[in-house]
Amino acid sequence: MSYTLANRNNRELGWGLQGETWQCMNALETFGGDTWFRLGDNRRSRHAFFRTQQLAAGKTLTQVTAELCAALGIQHTVLPMCNEPLPTIVETEQGALAFQQYFVREQCKPVVRGVRHSNADNSTLSAEVRAALTDKALTHIIICPSNPLLSVAPILAVTGMRELLQAQRKKIVIVSPLVGGKAVKGPTAKMMQEMKIPTHSSSIAAFYAYLLGALVIDESDAKEQDVLRAQNIPVQICKTLMKTDADKIALAKAVISSL
């Protein structure tokens, strides 16, 4: 059994854009509504209507996510990181911005000074997440090369998550989001620079220090391996920028063999 633990900020669930229509958004624009957060009709039906209705009816986000996966034919188990609201707030030179405001409306342009997570103290590990992360058959917990500050930190902010993962440290593999000291896409490197964090693999290792079992870095960052290993960090070097199926398979094998 494998699981995907999802950040609540990520509102997408495996439904392609092919054939997407925009009638609802176009109508909203006609009425003078706010349209910077672009959701097509298919996605709006999932999130603005179905999910909202089901949550209002008393179902948990975990239950609604399972229903959406079943309806879309997704057989892989997808678990929200928690059932409670846990907004990511980006502190910028323009003031505090909600994650979607910073990421979508402002296109990540404001200078970042910090990131915080509202309502974290009121969040709890769901029974499903706890069971998944303590499953005796679980051999690897893989933290993918997403933005540590915006994508992974909210998951780690859930009450009890850090302690649970720390207990599973020997199973945790982290794939660095940096390739040659730069982010492939998104504002990872930009945010690190603005927050005075060096864009090195050592910084990624430091961010995850308390739960780092092994670190996978790109071959372009191989020069950093001696520094990392001097800190007793197991390092696996491979091509992390995937362009072909062969690249994906090679990276998967490297991740599995890193522990």
XYZ file of C-alpha atoms in Angstrom:
259
model
C 0.000 0.000 0.000
C 1.264 3.477 -0.849
C -0.123 6.836 0.186
C 0.138 10.448 -0.951
C -0.099 13.064 1.776
C -1.444 16.308 0.331
C -1.021 19.905 1.453
C -4.402 21.576 1.989
C -3.208 24.527 -0.129
C -3.162 22.214 -3.150
C -6.720 22.176 -4.456
C -6.164 20.047 -7.542
C -7.068 16.381 -7.915
C -5.905 14.758 -11.121
C -8.450 16.085 -13.612
C -6.813 17.268 -16.819
C -7.441 20.565 -18.555
C -8.360 18.995 -21.881
C -11.833 20.160 -22.832
C -12.029 22.592 -19.897
C -14.630 25.364 -20.241
C -14.786 28.754 -18.541
C -18.446 29.818 -18.621
C -18.744 30.330 -14.869
C -15.552 32.389 -14.706
C -16.572 34.452 -17.742
C -19.940 35.181 -16.171
C -18.255 36.199 -12.910
C -16.045 38.605 -14.867
C -19.107 40.084 -16.587
C -20.583 40.847 -13.172
C -17.366 42.528 -12.040
C -16.348 39.702 -9.712
C -12.798 38.832 -8.679
C -11.375 36.420 -11.257
C -7.641 36.304 -10.505
C -7.960 32.768 -9.134
C -8.723 30.967 -12.382
C -10.793 27.815 -11.971
C -12.469 26.250 -14.996
C -15.952 24.780 -14.871
C -14.788 21.232 -14.130
C -12.598 22.266 -11.212
C -15.180 24.700 -9.906
C -17.736 21.876 -9.857
C -15.373 19.845 -7.683
C -14.237 22.514 -5.288
C -16.698 25.392 -5.164
C -19.737 23.143 -5.283
C -19.284 19.435 -4.500
C -16.578 19.744 -1.862
C -18.171 22.788 -0.233
C -21.552 21.042 -0.112
C -20.124 17.861 1.374
C -18.101 19.710 4.011
C -21.181 21.763 4.932
C -23.067 18.484 5.336
C -20.601 17.423 8.017
C -18.185 15.207 6.128
C -14.462 15.513 6.759
C -12.021 16.632 4.077
C -10.554 13.120 4.173
C -13.947 11.610 3.379
C -14.648 14.107 0.584
C -11.213 13.521 -0.940
C -11.848 9.765 -0.983
C -15.184 10.338 -2.756
C -13.548 12.594 -5.351
C -10.797 10.036 -5.986
C -13.365 7.274 -6.417
C -15.413 9.381 -8.844
C -12.308 10.217 -10.885
C -11.033 6.642 -10.938
C -7.937 7.417 -8.854
C -6.936 4.161 -7.160
C -3.985 5.594 -5.234
C -4.826 6.652 -1.677
C -4.676 10.443 -1.302
C -4.892 11.814 2.238
C -5.207 15.493 3.167
C -2.613 16.440 5.780
C -5.445 17.261 8.225
C -9.165 17.938 8.252
C -8.968 21.387 9.848
C -8.265 24.665 7.997
C -4.536 25.475 8.190
C -3.843 28.546 6.024
C -0.334 29.391 4.876
C 0.439 33.096 5.329
C 3.359 34.601 3.416
C 4.901 37.632 5.104
C 6.099 40.035 2.410
C 7.285 43.608 2.084
C 3.736 44.386 0.945
C 2.290 42.848 4.111
C 0.819 39.458 4.950
C -0.634 37.564 1.981
C -2.619 34.344 1.905
C -0.827 31.620 -0.036
C -3.049 31.865 -3.140
C -2.794 35.650 -3.110
C 0.992 35.450 -3.121
C 1.284 32.526 -5.522
C -1.513 33.235 -8.014
C -2.634 36.853 -7.762
C 0.819 38.360 -7.166
C 2.665 35.652 -9.177
C 5.279 35.289 -6.385
C 6.667 38.767 -7.094
C 6.625 40.351 -3.604
C 9.806 40.026 -1.551
C 9.298 37.379 1.131
C 10.332 37.909 4.735
C 8.816 34.800 6.324
C 6.100 32.149 6.246
C 3.679 31.187 9.014
C 0.790 28.788 9.390
C -2.435 30.037 10.877
C -4.513 27.692 13.072
C -1.708 25.110 13.310
C -2.310 24.731 17.060
C -5.890 23.644 16.336
C -4.939 21.089 13.679
C -4.733 17.369 14.423
C -3.464 14.237 12.736
C -6.381 12.331 11.281
C -6.700 8.644 12.126
C -6.044 7.852 8.466
C -2.799 9.850 8.313
C -1.565 8.402 11.598
C -2.337 4.872 10.419
C -0.585 5.447 7.082
C 2.591 6.820 8.656
C 2.800 4.134 11.323
C 1.941 1.198 9.064
C 4.451 -1.567 9.878
C 4.594 -2.474 6.185
C 5.750 1.063 5.306
C 9.386 0.957 4.166
C 9.934 4.489 2.822
C 8.517 7.924 3.495
C 9.489 10.130 0.553
C 9.435 13.903 0.775
C 9.306 14.994 -2.843
C 11.212 17.975 -4.297
C 8.429 20.445 -3.623
C 8.982 23.911 -2.189
C 10.010 23.274 1.455
C 8.623 26.625 2.607
C 5.260 26.616 0.828
C 4.437 22.974 0.097
C 6.075 20.832 2.782
C 6.206 23.173 5.793
C 2.373 23.338 6.067
C 2.263 19.538 6.346
C 4.948 19.587 9.030
C 2.980 22.297 10.881
C 0.103 19.925 11.680
C 0.102 19.259 15.413
C 1.883 15.969 16.076
C 3.277 15.568 12.547
C 6.881 16.450 13.367
C 7.013 14.047 16.304
C 5.460 11.220 14.324
C 7.862 11.671 11.412
C 10.850 12.040 13.690
C 10.050 8.623 15.137
C 10.107 7.278 11.551
C 13.305 9.111 10.623
C 15.168 5.999 9.421
C 12.506 5.539 6.717
C 12.551 9.110 5.404
C 14.141 10.045 2.086
C 14.183 13.685 1.016
C 14.679 14.692 -2.610
C 16.251 18.128 -2.893
C 14.210 20.657 -4.908
C 17.411 22.340 -6.092
C 19.268 21.494 -9.299
C 22.575 23.265 -9.616
C 21.555 25.582 -6.803
C 18.393 26.660 -8.632
C 14.748 25.642 -8.571
C 13.405 23.981 -11.712
C 10.172 25.920 -11.361
C 8.351 27.965 -8.786
C 9.717 30.459 -6.243
C 11.811 28.111 -4.069
C 15.225 29.642 -4.827
C 13.786 33.187 -4.928
C 12.216 32.797 -1.495
C 15.352 31.238 -0.018
C 17.471 34.125 -1.284
C 15.019 36.731 0.033
C 14.993 35.001 3.430
C 18.825 34.924 3.433
C 18.977 31.127 3.097
C 21.832 29.914 0.846
C 20.526 27.968 -2.149
C 22.628 24.911 -1.407
C 21.807 21.289 -0.650
C 23.204 21.933 2.835
C 20.348 24.378 3.434
C 17.808 21.746 2.416
C 19.492 19.275 4.778
C 19.381 21.847 7.575
C 15.681 22.561 6.984
C 14.855 18.860 7.392
C 17.635 18.078 9.886
C 15.416 16.603 12.609
C 13.841 14.025 10.294
C 16.469 13.467 7.618
C 17.142 9.782 6.966
C 18.770 10.220 3.563
C 19.099 13.040 1.049
C 18.947 12.674 -2.729
C 20.650 15.481 -4.643
C 21.101 16.171 -8.316
C 24.330 15.200 -10.049
C 24.982 18.889 -10.756
C 25.270 19.403 -6.989
C 27.658 16.480 -6.465
C 30.373 18.866 -5.271
C 28.387 19.289 -2.051
C 28.467 15.615 -1.109
C 31.648 15.798 0.982
C 30.242 18.598 3.145
C 26.999 16.691 3.642
C 28.674 13.392 4.443
C 30.943 15.164 6.911
C 27.699 15.938 8.760
C 26.849 12.208 8.744
C 24.076 12.744 6.191
C 23.609 9.771 3.823
C 23.668 11.228 0.316
C 22.518 9.687 -2.951
C 23.537 11.418 -6.171
C 21.555 11.006 -9.360
C 19.730 12.926 -12.062
C 16.718 14.417 -10.281
C 15.442 16.476 -13.226
C 13.098 14.022 -14.935
C 12.480 14.477 -18.649
C 11.765 10.889 -19.726
C 10.200 7.768 -18.269
C 13.706 6.339 -17.950
C 14.662 9.361 -15.804
C 11.651 8.749 -13.566
C 12.498 5.075 -13.118
C 16.145 5.854 -12.382
C 15.219 8.425 -9.750
C 12.719 6.068 -8.136
C 15.385 3.372 -7.896
C 17.863 5.863 -6.405
C 15.323 6.966 -3.795
C 14.473 3.391 -2.804
C 18.135 2.372 -2.561
C 19.224 5.426 -0.580
C 18.309 3.920 2.800
